[in-house]
């Protein structure tokens, strides 16, 4: 393991890592598109070379002479400033090739762990070799069944013609100019979803994903735009898909097959689909057809479209991000160069696979020989930590909303424990770990080790090495708290659909310099960035130069599917404009401040970044489950809608009124002027890091106030949130500030 990490990783975890790190570095020439030469397998790299040196991956450097009027200098990874990298090893430049390389090293090792349903008590496993075989049978079977589909009309639909000519045409696929028919994926996370995804790469088939929160209109738009002839779906979605075609027979005429991941048990649903010219078959049926009619794989090449990811975004119609196989390979390369991992580490797949963060995490884990666990079919998201406890992963990647819930849960067991001696012990332990000090003596060390083990075991974190957070900001206080209580690493990163997920990541065990918050890391080896000046916003910031983040490189997408207008808007002379306000410090580390569209200018000229403020309130107040901040240019203060569980509302109202109050009564009372004024003052107490104008001056309290206002990756859709709460927001501004200026 790199020496730079040793001071920041618990010693108990060091013994299992090789001592030969970097002893046989075989870096490729700097002008090469790949990182390493003279290496035969990715397993060899994982064992001896990866992740890259910390002094490289935890710093970005500006390129001299690269600044132009209105733009900052261009920044690149410190280890590779002269040439962006596309892959780890020459010849492995697609997702398919990364998986094939992993199978070669891990054929008999476990790949997927799954349970058939919530009542299934044990995990069943598929090895890498078995997944490869299943993938190939699935691809052969799909092509056979599609060709024989009774509803196929090649003269009427281009997607059907592509089915007929696929074997002949696949070597000529090139970006959006020529590609295969499109396969749809529509289910919660399960091994069949990922196997189908791997099949698409092995047979040069482009895919796209649907998800429930899109709504009927967006689902119909995606199926019509991509002209999907086939959708792989869980059984509960078959009727919905058939109904979509029934309601849109012209737009969805090309949809002729649904492959059910579940056994088909309802003949009426099959008949209903047939009435709408859709053949329904099971996943097992397709595999059986592949066994009976085996055919060769048709591997993708770098310019083949891997997937079209339709992002609901925070505004407007879904846009289809075109991710090439080369972009996926570059995203995997970032994972493997930046993120510590080992063969056989256990990962748990929970974030929607329709979201690119989970796709990148999945691809990186498979390339590294990881074991992927899935929640049981028909799972309930509320049981997430129970599933984690049963799987016992080495790495967990999720979004800030989940980590805020974990923080609140741990605080109730530690720093907010009802027993004073427990609170004091944890407060002292956290303080020592923050300062980097070890136990004072053997007894203290034994105590520290035992209570940490008990806490980790309670959550199923027995194997856990580190957490990863992304998709939205997470407060530095939350990161520090989770690191110190669990004695693990925690990495924060930056990514987006347009970059095939993450392109920046912090080291899980390094802390920021004194006085600085946690950044989102430095440049990927497959990406470069710069800042564009934003009219009306000062380029100077406490953390460094500020502006709109722009990115360019092998990880970056090539455009929006069938949407040249939006593609043209998104690019600035080859640079993708992310829409994020970022700051870059003297080490080239990136900090994300907020979305440009989210910035509010108050009546006295101050700019406020709502996402930063929301993160601060959620991180500093364990009782909050949600926070939505709104600013109005006609007012000199901001207001907010906050979420609290009824039991926490009752606890606060009881304390404030000095009498027992039921949950039902508390929910009615909490938005009374005197009660919410007192609550607001309590919420503002830990907000010392915020300026006076950044603090909330009025609030509305509700349970799950942002339900229906979140993307699949749990990002807030601000236009929806405003539309939902506009009357209450107007009332808050009419009511005025609940705080006196002197109290700020």
C-alpha positions in Angstrom: 0.0 0.0 0.0 1.3 3.5 -0.7 3.3 4.9 2.1 1.3 8.2 1.9 -1.8 6.3 3.0 -0.3 4.4 5.9 -0.7 7.2 8.4 -4.3 7.6 7.6 -5.5 3.9 7.5 -6.2 1.9 10.7 -3.2 -0.4 11.3 -5.4 -3.4 11.7 -6.2 -3.1 8.0 -2.7 -2.8 6.7 -1.5 -6.3 7.1 -3.6 -7.8 4.3 -2.3 -5.3 1.7 0.9 -6.1 -0.3 4.2 -4.6 0.7 5.4 -4.5 -2.9 3.3 -1.6 -4.0 5.1 0.4 -6.7 8.1 -2.0 -6.5 7.6 -2.8 -10.2 6.1 0.3 -11.7 5.7 -0.1 -15.5 4.3 3.2 -16.6 3.6 3.6 -20.3 5.3 6.4 -22.2 3.6 9.7 -21.4 2.2 10.1 -24.9 0.4 6.7 -24.7 -3.4 6.5 -24.2 -2.9 3.9 -21.5 -1.4 4.1 -18.0 0.8 0.9 -17.8 2.9 -1.1 -20.2 4.3 -4.7 -19.8 1.4 -5.8 -17.7 -0.6 -8.9 -18.7 -3.6 -8.7 -16.4 -5.7 -6.2 -14.4 -5.3 -8.6 -11.5 -1.6 -8.0 -11.5 -2.2 -4.3 -11.4 -4.6 -4.6 -8.5 -2.1 -6.7 -6.6 1.0 -4.5 -7.1 0.2 -1.2 -8.7 -3.2 0.3 -7.8 -4.4 2.7 -6.7 -1.9 5.2 -8.1 0.5 7.1 -5.9 -1.3 9.4 -3.5 0.9 12.4 -4.4 -0.4 12.0 -8.0 -4.1 11.3 -7.5 -4.6 13.8 -4.7 -3.3 16.8 -6.7 -4.0 18.6 -9.9 -1.6 20.9 -11.7 -2.3 23.9 -13.9 -0.9 23.9 -17.4 1.2 26.9 -18.0 0.0 29.2 -20.7 -3.4 27.6 -20.9 -5.5 30.4 -19.4 -7.5 32.5 -21.9 -9.7 35.6 -21.3 -12.8 34.5 -19.3 -11.3 31.1 -18.4 -8.9 29.8 -15.8 -5.9 27.7 -16.5 -6.5 24.1 -17.5 -5.9 21.5 -14.7 -4.8 17.9 -15.1 -3.8 15.0 -12.9 -0.4 15.7 -11.4 0.9 12.3 -12.4 0.0 12.7 -16.1 0.0 16.4 -17.0 1.1 15.9 -20.6 -1.5 13.4 -21.9 -4.9 12.3 -20.8 -5.3 8.5 -20.4 -8.1 6.4 -21.9 -7.4 3.0 -20.2 -5.1 1.1 -17.9 -3.6 -1.3 -20.4 -3.2 -1.2 -24.2 -6.0 -3.2 -25.8 -8.5 -2.9 -22.9 -10.6 0.0 -24.2 -14.2 -1.1 -23.7 -16.4 -2.2 -20.8 -16.6 -5.6 -22.4 -12.9 -6.0 -22.5 -12.5 -4.9 -18.9 -15.0 -7.6 -17.9 -13.4 -10.3 -20.0 -10.0 -9.5 -18.4 -11.6 -9.9 -15.0 -13.2 -13.2 -15.9 -9.7 -14.4 -17.1 -8.4 -13.8 -13.6 -11.5 -14.7 -11.5 -13.3 -17.4 -13.4 -14.0 -19.6 -10.4 -14.4 -16.7 -8.0 -17.8 -15.4 -6.8 -19.3 -12.6 -8.9 -23.0 -12.0 -7.9 -24.7 -12.8 -4.7 -28.5 -12.7 -4.7 -31.6 -13.8 -2.8 -34.8 -14.8 -4.6 -37.1 -12.8 -2.3 -37.4 -11.1 1.1 -38.0 -14.4 2.8 -35.1 -16.2 1.2 -32.7 -16.7 4.2 -29.5 -17.3 2.2 -27.5 -15.8 -0.6 -27.0 -17.8 -3.8 -23.8 -17.1 -5.9 -22.8 -17.0 -9.5 -19.1 -17.2 -10.4 -17.5 -14.9 -13.0 -17.3 -17.9 -15.4 -21.0 -18.6 -14.8 -22.0 -15.0 -15.4 -20.0 -15.0 -18.6 -21.7 -18.1 -19.9 -25.1 -16.8 -18.9 -24.4 -13.5 -20.6 -23.5 -15.3 -23.9 -26.5 -17.6 -23.8 -28.7 -14.6 -23.1 -27.3 -12.7 -26.1 -27.7 -15.6 -28.5 -31.2 -16.3 -27.3 -32.3 -12.7 -27.6 -31.2 -12.4 -31.2 -32.8 -15.7 -32.1 -36.2 -14.8 -30.5 -36.2 -11.3 -31.9 -35.7 -12.5 -35.4 -38.5 -15.0 -35.0 -40.9 -12.6 -33.3 -44.3 -12.7 -35.0 -44.8 -9.0 -34.6 -41.6 -7.9 -36.3 -42.1 -5.6 -39.3 -38.8 -4.8 -40.8 -40.3 -2.8 -43.7 -42.1 -0.5 -41.3 -39.6 0.0 -38.5 -35.9 0.7 -38.7 -35.4 -0.9 -35.3 -36.8 -4.2 -36.6 -34.5 -3.9 -39.7 -31.6 -3.5 -37.4 -32.5 -6.8 -35.7 -32.2 -8.6 -39.1 -28.9 -7.0 -40.0 -27.2 -7.0 -36.6 -24.6 -9.7 -37.2 -23.5 -8.1 -40.4 -23.5 -4.4 -39.3 -22.2 -4.4 -35.8 -18.5 -3.9 -36.8 -19.5 -0.6 -38.4 -21.3 0.9 -35.5 -20.0 4.4 -34.9 -21.4 6.7 -32.2 -24.8 8.1 -32.9 -24.3 8.0 -36.6 -24.8 4.2 -36.7 -25.8 2.0 -33.9 -27.8 -1.1 -33.0 -31.4 -1.5 -32.0 -31.9 -0.4 -28.4 -32.6 -2.7 -25.4 -34.6 -1.2 -22.5 -34.0 -2.2 -18.9 -36.7 -1.6 -16.3 -36.5 -3.1 -12.8 -34.9 -2.6 -9.4 -31.3 -3.7 -8.9 -30.8 -7.5 -9.5 -28.2 -9.7 -11.0 -30.3 -10.3 -14.2 -30.2 -6.5 -14.8 -26.4 -6.4 -14.7 -26.1 -9.7 -16.8 -28.3 -8.1 -19.5 -26.2 -5.0 -19.4 -23.0 -7.1 -19.8 -24.7 -9.0 -22.6 -25.4 -5.8 -24.5 -21.7 -4.9 -24.4 -20.7 -8.4 -25.5 -23.1 -8.3 -28.5 -22.6 -4.6 -29.5 -26.2 -3.7 -28.5 -27.0 -0.3 -27.1 -29.3 -0.1 -24.1 -31.2 2.5 -22.1 -32.9 2.4 -18.6 -36.3 3.2 -17.3 -37.2 3.9 -13.7 -40.4 4.5 -11.8 -39.9 8.1 -10.9 -39.8 9.1 -14.5 -43.5 9.0 -14.8 -45.6 7.7 -17.7 -44.9 10.6 -20.1 -41.1 10.4 -19.7 -41.2 6.6 -20.1 -43.2 6.8 -23.3 -40.8 9.6 -24.5 -37.7 7.4 -23.9 -39.1 4.3 -25.5 -40.3 6.3 -28.5 -37.1 8.2 -28.9 -34.8 5.2 -28.7 -37.3 3.0 -30.7 -36.8 0.1 -28.3 -38.1 -3.2 -29.8 -37.5 -5.1 -26.5 -37.5 -4.3 -22.8 -36.1 -6.5 -20.0 -38.3 -5.8 -17.0 -39.4 -7.2 -13.7 -42.8 -9.0 -13.8 -44.7 -6.1 -12.1 -43.8 -3.8 -15.0 -45.2 -6.0 -17.8 -48.7 -4.6 -17.7 -47.5 -1.0 -17.5 -45.4 -1.4 -20.6 -48.2 -3.0 -22.5 -50.5 -0.3 -21.4 -48.1 2.3 -22.6 -48.1 0.8 -26.1 -51.9 0.5 -26.0 -52.2 4.2 -25.3 -49.5 5.1 -27.9 -49.7 2.5 -30.7 -48.1 4.8 -33.3 -45.2 6.0 -31.2 -44.5 2.6 -29.7 -45.2 0.4 -32.6 -41.7 -0.9 -32.6 -42.0 -2.4 -29.1 -42.7 -6.1 -29.7 -41.0 -8.0 -26.9 -40.8 -7.9 -23.1 -38.4 -10.2 -21.3 -39.6 -10.8 -17.7 -36.9 -11.2 -15.1 -39.4 -13.0 -13.0 -41.3 -16.3 -13.8 -44.5 -15.6 -15.8 -47.4 -16.6 -13.6 -50.3 -14.5 -15.0 -51.6 -15.6 -18.4 -53.9 -12.6 -18.6 -51.0 -10.2 -18.6 -49.4 -12.2 -21.4 -52.7 -12.1 -23.4 -53.1 -8.4 -22.8 -49.6 -7.8 -24.1 -50.3 -10.0 -27.2 -53.4 -8.0 -27.9 -51.0 -5.0 -28.2 -48.6 -7.0 -30.4 -46.0 -7.7 -27.7 -44.6 -11.1 -27.1 -43.8 -11.8 -23.4 -41.1 -14.4 -22.6 -39.1 -15.0 -19.4 -35.5 -14.4 -18.8 -35.1 -18.2 -18.5 -36.8 -18.7 -21.8 -34.3 -16.4 -23.5 -31.4 -18.3 -21.9 -32.9 -21.6 -23.0 -33.1 -20.3 -26.6 -29.5 -19.3 -26.4 -28.5 -22.8 -25.3 -30.4 -24.3 -28.2 -29.1 -21.8 -30.7 -25.7 -20.7 -29.6 -23.8 -18.1 -31.5 -20.6 -16.1 -31.2 -20.3 -12.9 -29.3 -20.1 -9.7 -31.2 -17.9 -7.5 -29.0 -18.3 -3.8 -28.9 -15.5 -1.5 -30.0 -14.6 1.9 -28.4 -16.9 3.9 -30.6 -20.0 1.7 -30.1 -22.7 3.4 -28.0 -22.7 1.6 -24.7 -25.8 3.2 -23.2 -28.1 6.2 -23.5 -28.8 7.5 -20.0 -31.9 9.7 -19.8 -31.5 12.0 -16.9 -34.6 13.5 -15.4 -32.3 16.3 -14.2 -33.8 19.0 -12.2 -35.7 20.8 -15.0 -37.2 20.1 -18.4 -37.6 17.1 -20.7 -35.3 14.1 -20.1 -32.1 14.3 -22.2 -30.4 11.2 -23.4 -26.7 11.2 -22.6 -24.7 9.1 -25.1 -22.0 7.1 -23.3 -19.6 5.3 -25.6 -17.8 2.1 -24.7 -14.6 4.1 -24.7 -16.2 6.5 -22.1 -17.2 3.6 -19.9 -13.6 2.2 -20.1 -12.3 5.7 -19.1 -14.7 5.8 -16.2 -13.5 2.3 -15.1 -9.9 3.5 -15.4 -10.7 6.4 -13.1 -12.2 4.0 -10.5 -9.2 1.6 -10.6 -6.5 4.3 -10.5 -8.1 6.4 -7.7 -10.2 4.1 -5.5 -8.5 1.5 -3.3 -9.9 -2.0 -3.9 -8.9 -5.7 -3.8 -10.1 -8.8 -5.5 -12.9 -10.4 -3.6 -14.0 -7.3 -1.8 -17.8 -7.3 -1.3 -19.9 -4.5 -2.7 -23.7 -3.9 -2.2 -25.7 -2.6 -5.2 -28.5 -0.4 -4.0 -28.5 3.0 -5.7 -30.7 2.6 -8.9 -28.8 1.0 -11.7 -30.5 3.5 -14.0 -28.3 6.1 -12.4 -24.8 6.4 -13.7 -23.1 6.6 -10.3 -24.2 3.0 -9.7 -23.3 1.9 -13.2 -19.8 3.2 -12.8 -19.5 1.6 -9.3 -20.7 -1.7 -10.7 -18.4 -1.6 -13.7 -15.4 -0.8 -11.5 -16.2 -3.5 -9.0 -16.6 -6.1 -11.7 -13.3 -5.0 -13.4 -11.6 -5.4 -10.0 -13.0 -8.9 -9.3 -15.4 -7.8 -6.6 -18.4 -9.7 -5.3 -21.6 -7.8 -5.9 -24.5 -8.3 -3.5 -28.1 -7.4 -4.4 -31.1 -6.8 -2.2 -33.8 -9.4 -2.4 -36.4 -9.1 -5.2 -39.3 -7.0 -4.0 -37.1 -5.2 -1.4 -38.1 -2.2 0.5 -35.7 0.8 0.4 -36.4 1.5 4.1 -34.6 -1.8 4.9 -31.4 -0.7 3.4 -29.2 -1.0 6.5 -30.7 -4.4 7.3 -29.6 -5.7 3.9 -26.2 -4.1 4.4 -25.9 -5.8 7.8 -26.6 -9.2 6.2 -24.2 -8.7 3.3 -21.3 -7.1 5.3 -19.6 -5.1 2.4 -16.1 -3.8 2.2 -17.1 -0.6 0.4 -20.4 1.3 0.4 -21.3 4.0 -2.1 -24.4 6.1 -1.6 -25.7 9.6 -1.6 -25.7 12.2 1.2 -29.3 11.6 2.2 -28.4 8.1 3.3 -25.3 9.1 5.1 -27.2 11.8 7.0 -29.6 9.1 8.2 -26.7 6.9 9.3 -25.2 9.9 11.1 -28.4 10.5 13.0 -28.7 6.9 13.9 -25.2 6.6 15.2 -25.5 9.8 17.2 -28.4 8.3 19.1 -26.1 5.5 20.1 -23.1 7.6 20.9 -23.0 11.4 21.4 -26.7 11.6 22.1 -26.9 8.5 24.2 -29.2 8.7 27.2 -26.3 7.5 29.4 -23.9 10.4 30.3 -20.9 8.1 30.6 -21.4 6.7 27.1 -21.8 10.2 25.7 -18.6 11.4 27.4 -16.6 8.3 26.2 -17.6 8.8 22.6 -17.0 12.6 22.7 -13.5 12.0 24.0 -12.8 9.3 21.4 -14.1 11.4 18.5 -12.0 14.4 19.7 -8.8 12.2 19.9 -9.4 10.8 16.4 -10.0 14.2 14.9 -6.7 15.3 16.4 -5.0 12.2 15.1 -4.1 11.0 18.6 -4.0 7.4 19.6 -5.2 5.9 22.9 -3.4 7.0 26.1 -2.6 3.5 27.3 -3.3 -0.2 26.7 -6.6 -0.1 28.7 -7.8 2.9 26.6 -6.8 1.2 23.4 -8.7 -1.9 24.4 -11.8 0.1 25.2 -11.5 2.1 22.0 -11.2 -1.0 19.9 -14.1 -2.9 21.6 -16.7 -0.1 21.5 -15.8 0.6 17.8 -16.1 -3.1 17.0 -19.5 -3.2 18.7 -20.7 -0.2 16.8 -19.5 -1.5 13.4 -21.0 -5.0 14.1 -24.3 -3.4 15.0 -24.6 -2.0 11.4 -23.0 -4.9 9.6 -19.8 -2.9 9.0 -17.5 -5.8 10.2 -15.6 -5.7 6.8 -16.1 -2.1 6.0 -13.0 -0.2 4.8 -14.5 3.0 3.6 -17.7 4.9 2.5 -18.1 6.8 -0.8 -20.4 9.8 -1.1 -21.4 11.5 -4.3 -24.3 13.0 -6.4 -24.6 16.0 -4.0 -22.6 17.8 -1.3 -22.1 16.2 2.2 -21.0 18.4 5.1 -17.5 18.1 6.4 -19.0 17.6 9.9 -20.9 14.5 8.8 -17.8 13.1 7.0 -15.7 13.6 10.2 -18.3 12.1 12.5 -18.7 9.0 10.4 -14.9 8.5 10.0 -14.2 9.0 13.7 -17.0 6.9 15.2 -16.7 4.0 12.8 -12.9 4.3 12.4 -13.1 4.0 8.6 -12.2 6.0 5.6 -14.7 8.2 3.7 -14.2 9.5 0.2 -16.2 12.2 -1.5 -16.3 12.6 -5.2 -17.7 14.6 -8.1 -19.4 13.1 -11.2 -22.3 13.3 -13.5 -24.1 11.4 -16.2 -22.2 13.2 -18.9 -18.8 12.0 -17.6 -19.9 8.4 -17.0 -20.0 9.1 -13.3 -17.1 10.2 -11.1 -14.1 12.1 -12.5 -12.8 13.4 -9.1 -12.4 11.6 -5.8 -10.7 12.2 -2.5 -8.5 9.6 -0.8 -10.7 7.9 1.9 -8.1 8.3 4.7 -6.7 11.8 4.0 -8.0 14.8 5.8 -8.1 18.3 4.3 -5.6 21.0 5.4 -6.4 22.8 8.6 -9.2 25.2 8.2 -10.5 23.8 4.9 -13.6 21.7 4.3 -13.5 18.4 2.4 -13.0 18.8 -1.3 -14.3 16.5 -4.0 -10.8 15.6 -5.1 -8.5 16.2 -8.0 -8.6 15.4 -11.7 -9.1 11.9 -13.1 -6.3 10.6 -15.3 -9.0 10.6 -18.1 -10.3 14.2 -17.6 -9.2 17.8 -17.4 -11.0 20.8 -16.1 -11.1 24.6 -16.1 -13.3 27.4 -14.7 -15.4 29.8 -16.8 -16.1 33.2 -15.3 -19.8 33.7 -14.4 -21.2 37.2 -15.0 -22.2 38.8 -11.8 -20.3 36.4 -9.5 -16.8 37.3 -8.2 -14.1 34.9 -9.3 -12.4 35.2 -5.9 -13.6 32.8 -3.2 -12.2 31.7 0.2 -11.3 28.3 -1.2 -9.6 29.6 -4.4 -10.6 30.7 -7.9 -14.3 30.4 -8.5 -16.3 29.9 -11.7 -18.4 27.4 -13.7 -16.7 24.0 -13.9 -16.0 22.8 -17.5 -14.6 19.4 -18.3 -13.0 17.7 -21.3 -11.5 14.3 -22.0 -12.1 10.6 -22.7 -14.6 10.3 -19.9 -16.9 13.1 -21.3 -19.9 12.1 -23.4 -20.2 13.0 -27.1 -23.7 14.5 -27.1 -27.4 14.2 -26.3 -29.3 11.6 -28.2 -31.2 13.1 -31.1 -30.9 16.5 -29.6 -28.3 18.6 -31.4 -29.7 21.8 -29.9 -29.0 20.8 -26.3 -25.7 19.3 -27.4 -24.6 22.6 -28.9 -25.7 24.5 -25.8 -23.7 22.2 -23.5 -20.4 22.5 -25.2 -18.1 25.5 -25.3 -15.4 24.9 -28.0 -15.1 21.2 -27.0 -15.5 21.8 -23.2 -18.6 20.5 -21.5 -20.2 23.2 -19.3 -21.3 21.4 -16.1 -23.6 24.1 -14.7 -21.8 23.7 -11.4 -20.1 26.6 -9.5 -16.7 25.3 -8.4 -13.6 26.6 -6.7 -10.0 25.3 -7.2 -7.4 25.7 -4.5 -3.6 26.0 -4.7 -3.3 22.2 -4.8 -5.7 21.9 -7.7 -8.4 20.4 -5.5 -12.0 21.0 -6.5 -14.8 22.3 -4.3 -18.4 22.3 -5.6 -20.3 25.3 -4.2 -23.7 24.9 -5.9 -25.5 24.8 -9.3 -25.5 28.1 -11.2 -29.3 27.9 -11.6 -29.7 27.5 -7.9 -27.9 30.7 -6.9 -30.2 33.3 -5.5 -29.5 37.0 -5.3 -31.1 38.8 -2.4 -32.4 42.3 -2.4 -29.2 43.7 -0.9 -27.0 42.1 -3.5 -25.7 39.0 -1.6 -25.6 35.7 -3.5 -26.7 32.6 -1.6 -26.0 29.0 -2.6 -29.0 27.0 -1.4 -27.3 23.6 -1.8 -24.4 24.6 0.5 -26.9 25.9 3.1 -29.1 22.8 2.9 -26.0 20.6 3.4 -25.0 22.6 6.5 -28.4 22.4 8.1 -28.8 18.7 7.5 -25.2 18.0 8.7 -25.6 20.1 11.8 -29.1 19.0 12.9 -29.7 15.3 13.2 -33.4 15.8 13.7 -33.8 17.1 10.1 -34.7 14.6 7.4 -35.0 17.1 4.6 -34.2 20.8 3.9 -35.2 23.0 1.0 -33.9 26.6 0.9 -35.4 29.4 -1.1 -34.3 32.9 -1.7 -36.2 35.8 -3.3 -34.5 38.8 -4.9 -37.2 41.1 -3.4 -36.3 40.0 0.2 -33.1 40.3 2.3 -33.5 36.9 3.9 -34.0 33.2 3.0 -36.7 30.8 4.1 -36.9 27.0 4.2 -39.0 23.9 4.2 -37.6 21.3 6.6 -38.6 17.7 7.3 -38.8 16.1 10.7 -40.2 12.8 11.9 -43.3 13.1 14.0 -41.6 11.6 17.1 -38.9 14.3 16.9 -41.5 17.0 16.4 -43.3 15.7 19.5 -40.1 15.6 21.5 -39.4 19.3 20.7 -42.9 20.6 21.2 -43.2 18.8 24.5 -40.0 20.4 25.7 -41.0 23.8 24.4 -44.5 23.8 25.9 -43.5 22.1 29.1 -46.2 19.4 28.9 -46.7 16.1 27.2 -47.8 16.4 23.6 -48.8 13.6 21.3 -47.3 13.2 17.9 -50.6 14.1 16.3 -51.0 17.3 18.3 -47.3 18.2 17.9 -47.6 18.1 14.1 -50.5 20.6 14.3 -48.6 22.9 16.7 -45.1 22.9 15.2 -45.9 25.6 12.6 -47.4 28.0 15.2 -45.4 31.2 15.3 -43.9 30.8 18.8 -43.1 27.1 18.4 -41.4 27.3 15.0 -39.5 30.4 16.1 -38.0 28.5 19.0 -37.3 25.5 16.7 -35.6 27.8 14.2 -33.3 29.3 16.8 -32.3 25.7 17.8 -31.6 24.8 14.2 -29.5 27.9 13.7 -27.3 27.3 16.8 -24.8 25.0 15.0 -24.7 27.2 11.9 -21.7 29.3 12.9 -20.0 28.6 9.6 -22.8 30.4 7.7 -23.0 34.2 7.2 -26.0 35.9 8.7 -27.8 36.2 5.3 -27.2 32.5 4.7 -29.2 31.5 7.8 -32.9 30.6 7.6 -35.2 33.4 8.9 -38.5 31.5 8.6 -39.4 27.8 8.2 -42.3 25.4 7.5 -42.0 22.0 9.1 -43.5 18.9 7.5 -43.0 15.1 7.3 -41.4 14.0 4.0 -41.9 17.5 2.5 -39.9 16.7 -0.6 -41.7 13.5 -1.6 -42.0 13.6 -5.4 -39.3 16.2 -5.8 -36.2 14.1 -6.0 -34.4 12.5 -8.9 -33.5 8.7 -8.8 -30.1 9.8 -7.3 -31.9 11.7 -4.6 -31.0 15.2 -6.0 -33.6 17.9 -5.3 -35.6 19.0 -8.2 -36.0 22.7 -7.2 -38.7 23.7 -9.7 -40.9 20.8 -8.4 -40.1 21.7 -4.8 -41.0 25.4 -5.4 -44.3 24.5 -7.2 -45.2 22.2 -4.3 -44.5 24.7 -1.6 -45.1 28.1 -3.3 -48.1 29.1 -1.2 -46.3 28.4 2.0 -43.1 30.2 0.8 -45.2 33.3 -0.1 -46.8 33.1 3.4 -43.4 33.0 5.1 -42.3 36.1 3.2 -45.5 37.8 4.2 -45.0 36.8 7.8 -41.4 38.1 7.7 -38.3 37.1 9.6 -38.7 35.1 12.8 -35.3 36.3 14.0 -34.1 39.6 15.2 -30.9 40.8 13.5 -29.2 40.9 16.9 -29.6 37.2 17.2 -27.8 36.4 14.0 
